[in-house]
Amino acid sequence: DGGITQSPKYLFRKEGQNVTLSCEQNLNHDAMYWYRQDPGQGLRLIYYSQIVNDFQKGDIAEGYSVSREKKESFPLTVTSAQKNPTAFYLCASRLGGSNQPQHFGDGTRLSIL
Amino acid sequence: EDKVVQSPLSLVVHEGDTVTLNCSYEVTNFRSLLWYKQEKKAPTFLFMLTSSGIEKKSGRLSSILDKKELFSILNITATQTGDSAIYLCASPGGALNFGKGTSLLVTP
């Protein structure tokens, strides 16, 4: 079945460590997105990519990095510069056409030890 | 700056009640407005609205857009406990601009 797969579902990080969250899609979607969700905050955009080898910062990109070397993959690295990384991270993708609905993965919950 | 505002932020109702969730938006180059339902994990797509005054309906859920007043409503009739979720409203630009969501709790 086509879809978006995020891994792992739960992730624990020690302070000072970088961690990478995986997002893979087999929907042949061009655009991919990373959101962060905190209680009462809705979804906030971290980074997005419209095509391979290109990506743009969203509203809260500081302390995060991404790459888009393949169409189906858009990993997110949470660096040690991100001072409050505990959150629920959602990856999404969309077929071309900027008013099309996004499809979401099941999310990764990141916690600081 | 594009903005999507949802109200109320949270709501508690009894089974069988009808609820109306609100979403107002200020988005340059408006194309559409989307509603999602989020339970424990991924938001699932409900409706996409592009034209004013045309109701979209799916079972007990319906939604309508007013492009003149820049808002949309999501109605849920005869609510059930399974309707308990966060309902998100969004409008696309380069990415999706999301509201903060309305957290709905339906009690037995």
Coordinates of N, CA and C in Angstrom, one line a residue:
Chain A
D1 N 0.8 -1.2 0.0 CA 0.0 0.0 0.0 C 0.9 1.2 0.0
G2 N 0.5 2.3 -0.7 CA 1.2 3.5 -0.7 C 1.0 4.3 0.5
G3 N 2.0 5.0 1.0 CA 1.9 5.8 2.2 C 3.1 6.5 2.6
I4 N 3.1 7.1 3.8 CA 4.2 7.7 4.3 C 4.6 7.0 5.6
T5 N 5.9 6.7 5.7 CA 6.4 5.9 6.9 C 7.4 6.8 7.6
Q6 N 7.1 7.0 8.9 CA 8.0 7.7 9.8 C 8.6 6.7 10.8
S7 N 9.9 6.8 11.1 CA 10.5 6.0 12.1 C 11.6 6.8 12.8
P8 N 11.8 6.4 14.0 CA 11.0 5.5 14.8 C 9.7 6.2 15.3
K9 N 8.8 5.4 16.0 CA 7.6 6.0 16.6 C 8.0 6.8 17.8
Y10 N 8.9 6.3 18.6 CA 9.4 7.0 19.8 C 10.9 7.1 19.8
L11 N 11.4 8.2 20.3 CA 12.8 8.4 20.2 C 13.2 9.2 21.5
F12 N 14.3 8.8 22.1 CA 14.8 9.5 23.3 C 16.2 10.0 23.0
R13 N 16.4 11.2 23.5 CA 17.7 11.8 23.1 C 18.3 12.3 24.4
K14 N 19.6 12.2 24.5 CA 20.3 12.8 25.6 C 20.7 14.2 25.2
E15 N 20.8 15.1 26.1 CA 21.1 16.5 25.8 C 22.5 16.5 25.1
G16 N 22.6 17.3 24.1 CA 23.9 17.4 23.4 C 24.0 16.5 22.2
Q17 N 23.0 15.6 22.0 CA 23.1 14.7 20.9 C 22.3 15.1 19.7
N18 N 22.8 14.8 18.5 CA 21.9 15.0 17.3 C 21.2 13.7 17.1
V19 N 19.9 13.8 16.6 CA 19.2 12.6 16.2 C 18.5 12.9 14.9
T20 N 18.3 11.8 14.1 CA 17.7 11.9 12.8 C 16.4 11.1 12.8
L21 N 15.4 11.8 12.3 CA 14.0 11.2 12.2 C 13.9 10.9 10.7
S22 N 13.4 9.7 10.5 CA 13.2 9.2 9.1 C 11.8 9.5 8.6
C23 N 11.7 9.8 7.3 CA 10.4 9.9 6.6 C 10.6 9.4 5.2
E24 N 9.8 8.4 4.8 CA 9.9 7.8 3.5 C 8.5 7.8 2.9
Q25 N 8.3 8.1 1.6 CA 7.0 8.0 1.0 C 7.1 7.3 -0.3
N26 N 6.1 6.4 -0.6 CA 6.1 5.7 -1.9 C 4.9 6.2 -2.7
L27 N 4.5 7.4 -2.5 CA 3.3 8.0 -3.2 C 3.7 8.7 -4.5
N28 N 5.0 8.8 -4.7 CA 5.6 9.5 -5.9 C 5.2 11.0 -5.8
H29 N 5.1 11.5 -4.5 CA 4.8 12.9 -4.3 C 6.1 13.8 -4.5
D30 N 5.9 14.9 -5.0 CA 7.1 15.8 -5.2 C 7.5 16.6 -3.9
A31 N 6.5 17.0 -3.2 CA 6.7 17.9 -2.1 C 6.6 17.1 -0.8
M32 N 7.5 17.5 0.1 CA 7.6 16.8 1.5 C 7.8 17.9 2.5
Y33 N 7.3 17.6 3.7 CA 7.2 18.7 4.8 C 7.5 18.0 6.1
W34 N 8.1 18.8 7.0 CA 8.2 18.5 8.4 C 7.5 19.5 9.3
Y35 N 6.7 19.0 10.2 CA 6.0 19.8 11.2 C 6.3 19.4 12.6
R36 N 6.3 20.3 13.5 CA 6.4 20.1 14.9 C 5.0 20.4 15.6
Q37 N 4.6 19.5 16.5 CA 3.3 19.8 17.2 C 3.6 19.7 18.7
D38 N 3.3 20.8 19.3 CA 3.3 20.9 20.8 C 1.9 21.1 21.3
P39 N 1.6 20.7 22.5 CA 0.2 20.8 23.0 C -0.2 22.3 22.9
G40 N -1.4 22.5 22.4 CA -2.0 23.8 22.3 C -1.4 24.7 21.2
Q41 N -0.4 24.1 20.4 CA 0.3 25.0 19.4 C -0.1 24.6 18.0
G42 N -0.9 23.6 17.8 CA -1.2 23.2 16.4 C 0.1 22.7 15.7
L43 N 0.1 22.8 14.4 CA 1.3 22.3 13.6 C 2.1 23.5 13.2
R44 N 3.4 23.4 13.4 CA 4.3 24.5 13.0 C 5.3 23.9 12.0
L45 N 5.5 24.6 10.9 CA 6.3 24.1 9.8 C 7.8 24.3 10.2
I46 N 8.6 23.3 10.0 CA 10.0 23.3 10.2 C 10.8 23.5 8.9
Y47 N 10.6 22.6 8.0 CA 11.2 22.7 6.7 C 10.3 22.1 5.7
Y48 N 10.4 22.5 4.4 CA 9.7 21.8 3.3 C 10.6 21.7 2.1
S49 N 10.2 20.8 1.2 CA 11.0 20.6 0.0 C 10.0 20.4 -1.1
Q50 N 10.1 21.1 -2.2 CA 9.2 21.0 -3.3 C 9.8 20.0 -4.4
I51 N 11.1 19.9 -4.4 CA 11.7 19.0 -5.4 C 13.0 18.5 -4.8
V52 N 13.5 17.4 -5.4 CA 14.8 16.8 -5.0 C 15.9 17.9 -5.0
N53 N 16.8 17.8 -4.0 CA 18.0 18.6 -3.8 C 17.6 20.1 -3.6
D54 N 16.4 20.4 -3.2 CA 16.0 21.7 -2.8 C 15.1 21.7 -1.6
F55 N 15.3 22.6 -0.7 CA 14.4 22.7 0.5 C 14.4 24.1 1.0
Q56 N 13.4 24.5 1.7 CA 13.2 25.8 2.3 C 12.9 25.8 3.8
K57 N 13.4 26.8 4.5 CA 13.1 26.9 5.9 C 11.6 27.3 6.1
G58 N 11.0 26.7 7.2 CA 9.7 27.1 7.6 C 9.8 28.1 8.7
D59 N 8.8 28.1 9.6 CA 8.7 29.1 10.6 C 9.6 28.9 11.8
I60 N 10.0 27.6 12.0 CA 10.8 27.3 13.2 C 12.0 26.4 12.8
A61 N 12.8 26.8 11.8 CA 13.9 26.0 11.3 C 15.1 25.9 12.2
E62 N 15.3 26.9 13.1 CA 16.5 26.9 13.9 C 16.7 25.7 14.8
G63 N 17.9 25.1 14.7 CA 18.2 23.9 15.4 C 17.8 22.6 14.7
Y64 N 17.4 22.7 13.5 CA 17.0 21.6 12.7 C 17.8 21.6 11.3
S65 N 17.9 20.4 10.7 CA 18.5 20.4 9.3 C 17.8 19.3 8.6
V66 N 17.8 19.4 7.3 CA 17.2 18.4 6.4 C 18.0 18.1 5.2
S67 N 17.7 17.1 4.5 CA 18.3 16.8 3.2 C 17.2 16.2 2.3
R68 N 17.4 16.3 1.0 CA 16.4 15.7 0.0 C 17.2 15.2 -1.2
E69 N 17.9 14.1 -0.9 CA 18.7 13.5 -2.0 C 17.9 12.6 -2.9
K70 N 16.8 12.1 -2.4 CA 15.9 11.2 -3.2 C 14.5 11.7 -3.0
K71 N 13.7 11.5 -4.0 CA 12.3 12.0 -4.0 C 11.6 11.4 -2.9
E72 N 11.8 10.1 -2.6 CA 11.0 9.4 -1.6 C 11.4 9.7 -0.1
S73 N 12.5 10.4 0.1 CA 13.1 10.4 1.4 C 13.4 11.9 1.9
F74 N 13.0 12.2 3.1 CA 13.2 13.6 3.6 C 13.5 13.5 5.1
P75 N 14.7 13.1 5.4 CA 15.1 13.0 6.9 C 15.3 14.3 7.6
L76 N 14.9 14.4 8.8 CA 15.0 15.6 9.6 C 16.0 15.3 10.8
T77 N 17.0 16.1 10.9 CA 18.0 16.0 12.0 C 17.7 17.1 13.0
V78 N 17.5 16.6 14.3 CA 17.3 17.6 15.4 C 18.7 17.7 16.0
T79 N 19.3 18.9 15.9 CA 20.6 19.1 16.4 C 20.7 19.5 17.8
S80 N 21.8 19.5 18.4 CA 22.0 19.9 19.8 C 21.7 21.4 20.0
A81 N 21.6 22.2 18.9 CA 21.3 23.6 19.0 C 19.8 23.8 19.2
Q82 N 19.0 22.8 19.1 CA 17.6 22.9 19.3 C 17.4 22.7 20.8
K83 N 17.0 23.8 21.5 CA 17.1 23.7 23.0 C 15.8 23.1 23.6
N84 N 14.8 23.0 22.9 CA 13.5 22.4 23.4 C 13.0 21.4 22.4
P85 N 13.6 20.3 22.2 CA 13.2 19.4 21.1 C 12.1 18.5 21.4
T86 N 11.7 18.4 22.7 CA 10.6 17.4 23.1 C 9.3 17.9 22.4
A87 N 8.8 17.0 21.5 CA 7.6 17.3 20.7 C 7.2 16.1 19.9
F88 N 6.1 16.3 19.2 CA 5.6 15.3 18.3 C 5.9 15.8 16.9
Y89 N 6.6 15.0 16.1 CA 7.1 15.5 14.8 C 6.3 14.7 13.7
L90 N 5.7 15.5 12.8 CA 4.9 14.9 11.7 C 5.6 15.2 10.3
C91 N 5.6 14.2 9.5 CA 6.1 14.4 8.1 C 4.9 14.3 7.2
A92 N 4.9 15.0 6.2 CA 3.8 15.0 5.2 C 4.3 15.1 3.8
S93 N 3.5 14.7 2.8 CA 3.9 14.8 1.4 C 2.6 15.2 0.6
R94 N 2.9 15.7 -0.5 CA 1.8 16.2 -1.4 C 2.1 16.1 -2.8
L95 N 1.1 15.7 -3.6 CA 1.3 15.7 -5.1 C 1.4 17.1 -5.5
G96 N 2.0 17.3 -6.6 CA 2.2 18.7 -7.1 C 0.9 19.4 -7.3
G97 N 1.0 20.7 -7.1 CA -0.3 21.5 -7.1 C -0.4 22.0 -5.7
S98 N -0.2 23.3 -5.4 CA -0.1 23.7 -4.1 C -1.4 23.7 -3.3
N99 N -2.5 23.4 -3.9 CA -3.8 23.4 -3.1 C -4.2 22.0 -2.9
Q100 N -3.4 21.0 -3.2 CA -3.8 19.6 -2.9 C -3.6 19.3 -1.4
P101 N -4.4 18.4 -0.9 CA -4.2 18.0 0.5 C -2.9 17.3 0.7
Q102 N -2.4 17.5 1.9 CA -1.2 16.8 2.3 C -1.6 15.5 3.0
H103 N -0.7 14.5 2.8 CA -0.9 13.2 3.5 C 0.2 13.1 4.5
F104 N -0.2 12.6 5.7 CA 0.7 12.6 6.9 C 1.2 11.2 7.2
G105 N 2.4 11.2 7.8 CA 2.8 10.0 8.4 C 2.3 9.9 9.8
D106 N 2.6 8.8 10.6 CA 2.0 8.6 11.9 C 2.8 9.3 13.0
G107 N 3.9 10.0 12.6 CA 4.6 10.8 13.6 C 5.7 10.1 14.4
T108 N 6.6 10.9 14.9 CA 7.6 10.5 15.8 C 7.6 11.3 17.1
R109 N 7.5 10.7 18.2 CA 7.5 11.4 19.5 C 8.9 11.4 20.1
L110 N 9.5 12.6 20.1 CA 10.9 12.8 20.6 C 10.8 13.3 22.1
S111 N 11.6 12.7 22.9 CA 11.7 13.1 24.3 C 13.2 13.2 24.7
I112 N 13.4 14.2 25.6 CA 14.8 14.4 26.1 C 14.9 13.6 27.4
L113 N 16.0 12.9 27.5 CA 16.3 12.2 28.8 C 17.0 13.1 29.8
Chain B
E1 N 1.5 38.6 6.6 CA 1.7 37.3 7.1 C 0.4 36.5 7.1
D2 N 0.5 35.3 6.4 CA -0.7 34.4 6.4 C -1.1 34.0 7.8
K3 N -2.4 33.9 8.0 CA -2.8 33.5 9.4 C -4.1 32.7 9.3
V4 N -4.2 31.7 10.1 CA -5.4 30.8 10.2 C -5.7 30.7 11.7
V5 N -6.9 31.1 12.0 CA -7.3 31.1 13.4 C -8.6 30.3 13.7
Q6 N -8.5 29.4 14.6 CA -9.6 28.5 14.9 C -10.2 28.8 16.2
S7 N -11.5 28.6 16.3 CA -12.2 28.7 17.6 C -13.4 27.8 17.7
P8 N -13.8 27.3 18.9 CA -13.0 27.5 20.1 C -11.7 26.6 20.1
L9 N -10.8 26.8 21.0 CA -9.6 26.0 21.1 C -10.0 24.6 21.7
S10 N -11.0 24.6 22.6 CA -11.4 23.3 23.1 C -12.9 23.3 23.4
L11 N -13.5 22.1 23.3 CA -15.0 22.0 23.4 C -15.3 20.7 24.0
V12 N -16.3 20.7 25.0 CA -16.7 19.4 25.6 C -18.3 19.4 25.4
V13 N -18.7 18.3 24.7 CA -20.2 18.2 24.5 C -20.6 16.8 24.9
H14 N -21.9 16.6 24.9 CA -22.5 15.2 25.2 C -22.8 14.5 23.9
E15 N -22.8 13.2 23.9 CA -23.2 12.5 22.7 C -24.5 12.9 22.3
G16 N -24.7 13.1 20.9 CA -25.9 13.5 20.4 C -26.0 15.0 20.1
D17 N -25.2 15.7 20.7 CA -25.2 17.2 20.5 C -24.7 17.5 19.1
T18 N -25.0 18.7 18.6 CA -24.4 19.2 17.3 C -23.4 20.2 17.7
V19 N -22.2 20.2 17.0 CA -21.2 21.2 17.2 C -20.8 21.9 16.0
T20 N -20.4 23.1 16.1 CA -19.9 23.9 15.0 C -18.5 24.5 15.4
L21 N -17.5 24.1 14.5 CA -16.2 24.6 14.7 C -15.9 25.7 13.7
N22 N -15.1 26.7 14.1 CA -14.9 27.8 13.3 C -13.4 28.0 12.8
C23 N -13.3 28.5 11.6 CA -11.9 28.8 11.1 C -12.0 30.1 10.3
S24 N -11.2 31.0 10.7 CA -11.1 32.2 9.9 C -9.6 32.3 9.4
Y25 N -9.5 33.0 8.2 CA -8.2 33.0 7.6 C -7.9 34.3 6.9
E26 N -6.6 34.6 6.9 CA -6.1 35.7 6.1 C -4.9 35.2 5.3
V27 N -5.1 34.9 4.1 CA -4.1 34.2 3.3 C -4.0 34.9 1.9
T28 N -2.8 35.3 1.6 CA -2.6 35.9 0.3 C -2.7 34.8 -0.8
N29 N -3.2 35.2 -1.9 CA -3.4 34.2 -3.0 C -4.1 32.9 -2.6
F30 N -5.3 33.2 -2.0 CA -6.1 32.0 -1.4 C -6.4 31.1 -2.5
R31 N -6.2 29.8 -2.2 CA -6.6 28.7 -3.2 C -7.6 27.8 -2.6
S32 N -7.5 27.4 -1.4 CA -8.4 26.5 -0.8 C -8.3 26.5 0.7
L33 N -9.2 25.8 1.4 CA -9.2 25.7 2.8 C -9.4 24.2 3.1
L34 N -8.6 23.6 4.0 CA -8.7 22.2 4.2 C -9.0 22.0 5.7
W35 N -9.8 20.9 5.9 CA -10.1 20.5 7.3 C -9.5 19.0 7.5
Y36 N -8.9 18.8 8.6 CA -8.3 17.6 9.0 C -8.8 17.2 10.4
K37 N -8.9 15.8 10.6 CA -9.2 15.3 11.9 C -7.9 14.6 12.4
Q38 N -7.5 14.9 13.7 CA -6.4 14.2 14.2 C -6.7 13.5 15.5
E39 N -6.6 12.2 15.5 CA -6.8 11.5 16.8 C -5.4 11.3 17.4
K40 N -4.9 10.1 17.6 CA -3.7 10.0 18.3 C -2.4 10.3 17.4
K41 N -2.6 10.1 16.2 CA -1.4 10.1 15.3 C -1.5 11.1 14.2
A42 N -1.6 10.6 13.0 CA -1.5 11.4 11.8 C -2.9 12.1 11.6
P43 N -2.9 13.4 11.2 CA -4.1 14.0 10.8 C -4.6 13.3 9.5
T44 N -5.9 13.1 9.5 CA -6.6 12.6 8.3 C -7.4 13.6 7.6
F45 N -7.4 13.6 6.3 CA -8.0 14.7 5.5 C -9.5 14.5 5.6
L46 N -10.3 15.6 5.8 CA -11.7 15.6 5.8 C -12.3 16.2 4.5
F47 N -12.0 17.5 4.4 CA -12.6 18.3 3.3 C -11.6 19.3 2.7
M48 N -11.8 19.6 1.4 CA -11.1 20.7 0.8 C -12.2 21.6 0.2
L49 N -12.1 22.9 0.5 CA -13.1 23.8 0.1 C -12.5 24.9 -0.8
T50 N -13.1 25.1 -1.9 CA -12.5 26.1 -2.8 C -13.5 27.2 -3.2
S51 N -14.8 26.9 -3.1 CA -15.8 27.8 -3.6 C -16.7 28.2 -2.5
S52 N -17.2 29.4 -2.5 CA -18.1 29.9 -1.4 C -19.4 29.3 -1.6
G53 N -20.0 29.0 -0.4 CA -21.5 28.6 -0.4 C -21.8 27.2 -0.8
I54 N -20.8 26.4 -1.2 CA -21.0 25.1 -1.6 C -20.7 24.1 -0.4
E55 N -21.7 23.4 0.1 CA -21.4 22.6 1.3 C -20.8 21.3 0.8
K56 N -19.8 20.9 1.6 CA -19.2 19.5 1.4 C -19.8 18.7 2.6
K57 N -20.2 17.5 2.3 CA -20.8 16.6 3.3 C -20.2 15.2 3.2
S58 N -20.0 14.7 4.4 CA -19.6 13.3 4.5 C -20.2 12.7 5.8
G59 N -21.3 12.0 5.6 CA -22.0 11.4 6.8 C -22.5 12.5 7.7
R60 N -22.1 12.5 9.0 CA -22.6 13.5 9.9 C -21.7 14.8 9.9
L61 N -20.7 14.8 9.1 CA -19.8 16.0 9.0 C -20.2 16.8 7.8
S62 N -20.1 18.1 7.9 CA -20.3 19.0 6.7 C -19.5 20.2 7.0
S63 N -19.2 20.9 5.8 CA -18.4 22.1 5.9 C -18.7 23.0 4.8
I64 N -18.5 24.3 5.1 CA -18.9 25.3 4.1 C -17.9 26.5 4.2
L65 N -17.7 27.2 3.1 CA -16.7 28.3 3.0 C -17.4 29.6 2.7
D66 N -17.0 30.6 3.3 CA -17.5 32.0 3.0 C -16.2 32.8 2.6
K67 N -16.0 33.0 1.3 CA -14.8 33.7 0.8 C -14.9 35.2 1.0
K68 N -16.1 35.7 1.2 CA -16.3 37.1 1.4 C -15.9 37.5 2.8
E69 N -16.4 36.7 3.8 CA -16.1 36.9 5.2 C -14.8 36.2 5.6
L70 N -14.2 35.4 4.8 CA -12.9 34.7 5.1 C -13.1 33.8 6.3
F71 N -14.1 32.9 6.2 CA -14.1 31.9 7.2 C -14.8 30.6 6.7
S72 N -14.6 29.6 7.5 CA -15.2 28.3 7.2 C -15.7 27.7 8.5
I73 N -16.8 26.9 8.4 CA -17.3 26.2 9.6 C -17.3 24.7 9.3
L74 N -17.1 23.9 10.3 CA -17.2 22.5 10.2 C -18.3 22.1 11.2
N75 N -19.4 21.4 10.7 CA -20.5 21.0 11.6 C -20.4 19.5 11.8
I76 N -20.7 19.1 13.0 CA -20.8 17.6 13.3 C -22.1 17.5 14.0
T77 N -23.0 16.7 13.4 CA -24.4 16.5 14.0 C -24.4 15.1 14.7
A78 N -25.3 15.0 15.7 CA -25.4 13.7 16.4 C -24.1 13.2 16.8
T79 N -23.3 14.0 17.5 CA -21.9 13.6 17.8 C -21.8 12.2 18.6
Q80 N -20.7 11.5 18.3 CA -20.4 10.3 19.0 C -19.1 10.4 19.7
T81 N -18.8 9.5 20.6 CA -17.5 9.5 21.3 C -16.4 9.4 20.4
G82 N -16.6 8.7 19.3 CA -15.5 8.5 18.3 C -15.2 9.8 17.5
D83 N -16.0 10.8 17.7 CA -15.7 12.1 17.1 C -14.7 12.9 17.9
S84 N -14.4 12.5 19.1 CA -13.4 13.1 20.0 C -12.0 13.2 19.2
A85 N -11.5 14.3 19.0 CA -10.3 14.5 18.3 C -9.9 16.0 18.3
I86 N -8.7 16.2 17.7 CA -8.4 17.6 17.3 C -8.8 17.8 15.9
Y87 N -9.5 18.9 15.6 CA -9.8 19.3 14.3 C -9.0 20.5 13.8
L88 N -8.3 20.2 12.7 CA -7.4 21.2 12.2 C -7.9 21.8 10.9
C89 N -7.7 23.1 10.8 CA -8.0 23.9 9.6 C -6.7 24.4 9.0
A90 N -6.6 24.4 7.7 CA -5.4 24.8 7.1 C -5.6 25.4 5.7
S91 N -4.7 26.3 5.3 CA -4.8 26.9 4.0 C -3.5 26.9 3.3
P92 N -3.4 26.4 2.1 CA -2.0 26.2 1.5 C -1.5 27.4 0.9
G93 N -0.2 27.6 1.2 CA 0.7 28.5 0.4 C 1.8 27.7 -0.1
G94 N 3.1 28.0 0.2 CA 4.2 27.1 -0.2 C 4.1 25.8 0.6
A95 N 3.7 26.0 1.9 CA 3.3 24.8 2.7 C 1.9 25.1 3.2
L96 N 1.5 24.3 4.1 CA 0.1 24.5 4.7 C 0.2 25.4 5.9
N97 N -0.6 26.5 6.0 CA -0.7 27.3 7.2 C -1.8 26.7 8.1
F98 N -1.4 26.2 9.2 CA -2.4 25.5 10.1 C -2.9 26.5 11.2
G99 N -4.1 26.3 11.6 CA -4.6 26.9 12.8 C -4.1 26.1 14.0
K100 N -4.4 26.5 15.2 CA -4.0 25.8 16.4 C -4.8 24.5 16.7
G101 N -6.0 24.5 16.0 CA -6.8 23.3 16.2 C -7.9 23.5 17.2
T102 N -9.0 22.8 17.1 CA -10.0 22.7 18.2 C -10.0 21.3 18.7
S103 N -9.8 21.2 20.0 CA -9.8 19.9 20.7 C -11.3 19.6 21.1
L104 N -11.9 18.6 20.5 CA -13.3 18.2 20.8 C -13.3 17.0 21.6
L105 N -14.0 17.0 22.7 CA -14.3 15.8 23.6 C -15.8 15.6 23.6
V106 N -16.2 14.4 23.2 CA -17.6 14.0 23.3 C -17.8 13.0 24.4
T107 N -18.5 13.4 25.4 CA -18.7 12.5 26.5 C -20.0 11.7 26.4
P108 N -20.0 10.4 26.9 CA -21.1 9.5 26.8 C -22.3 10.1 27.5

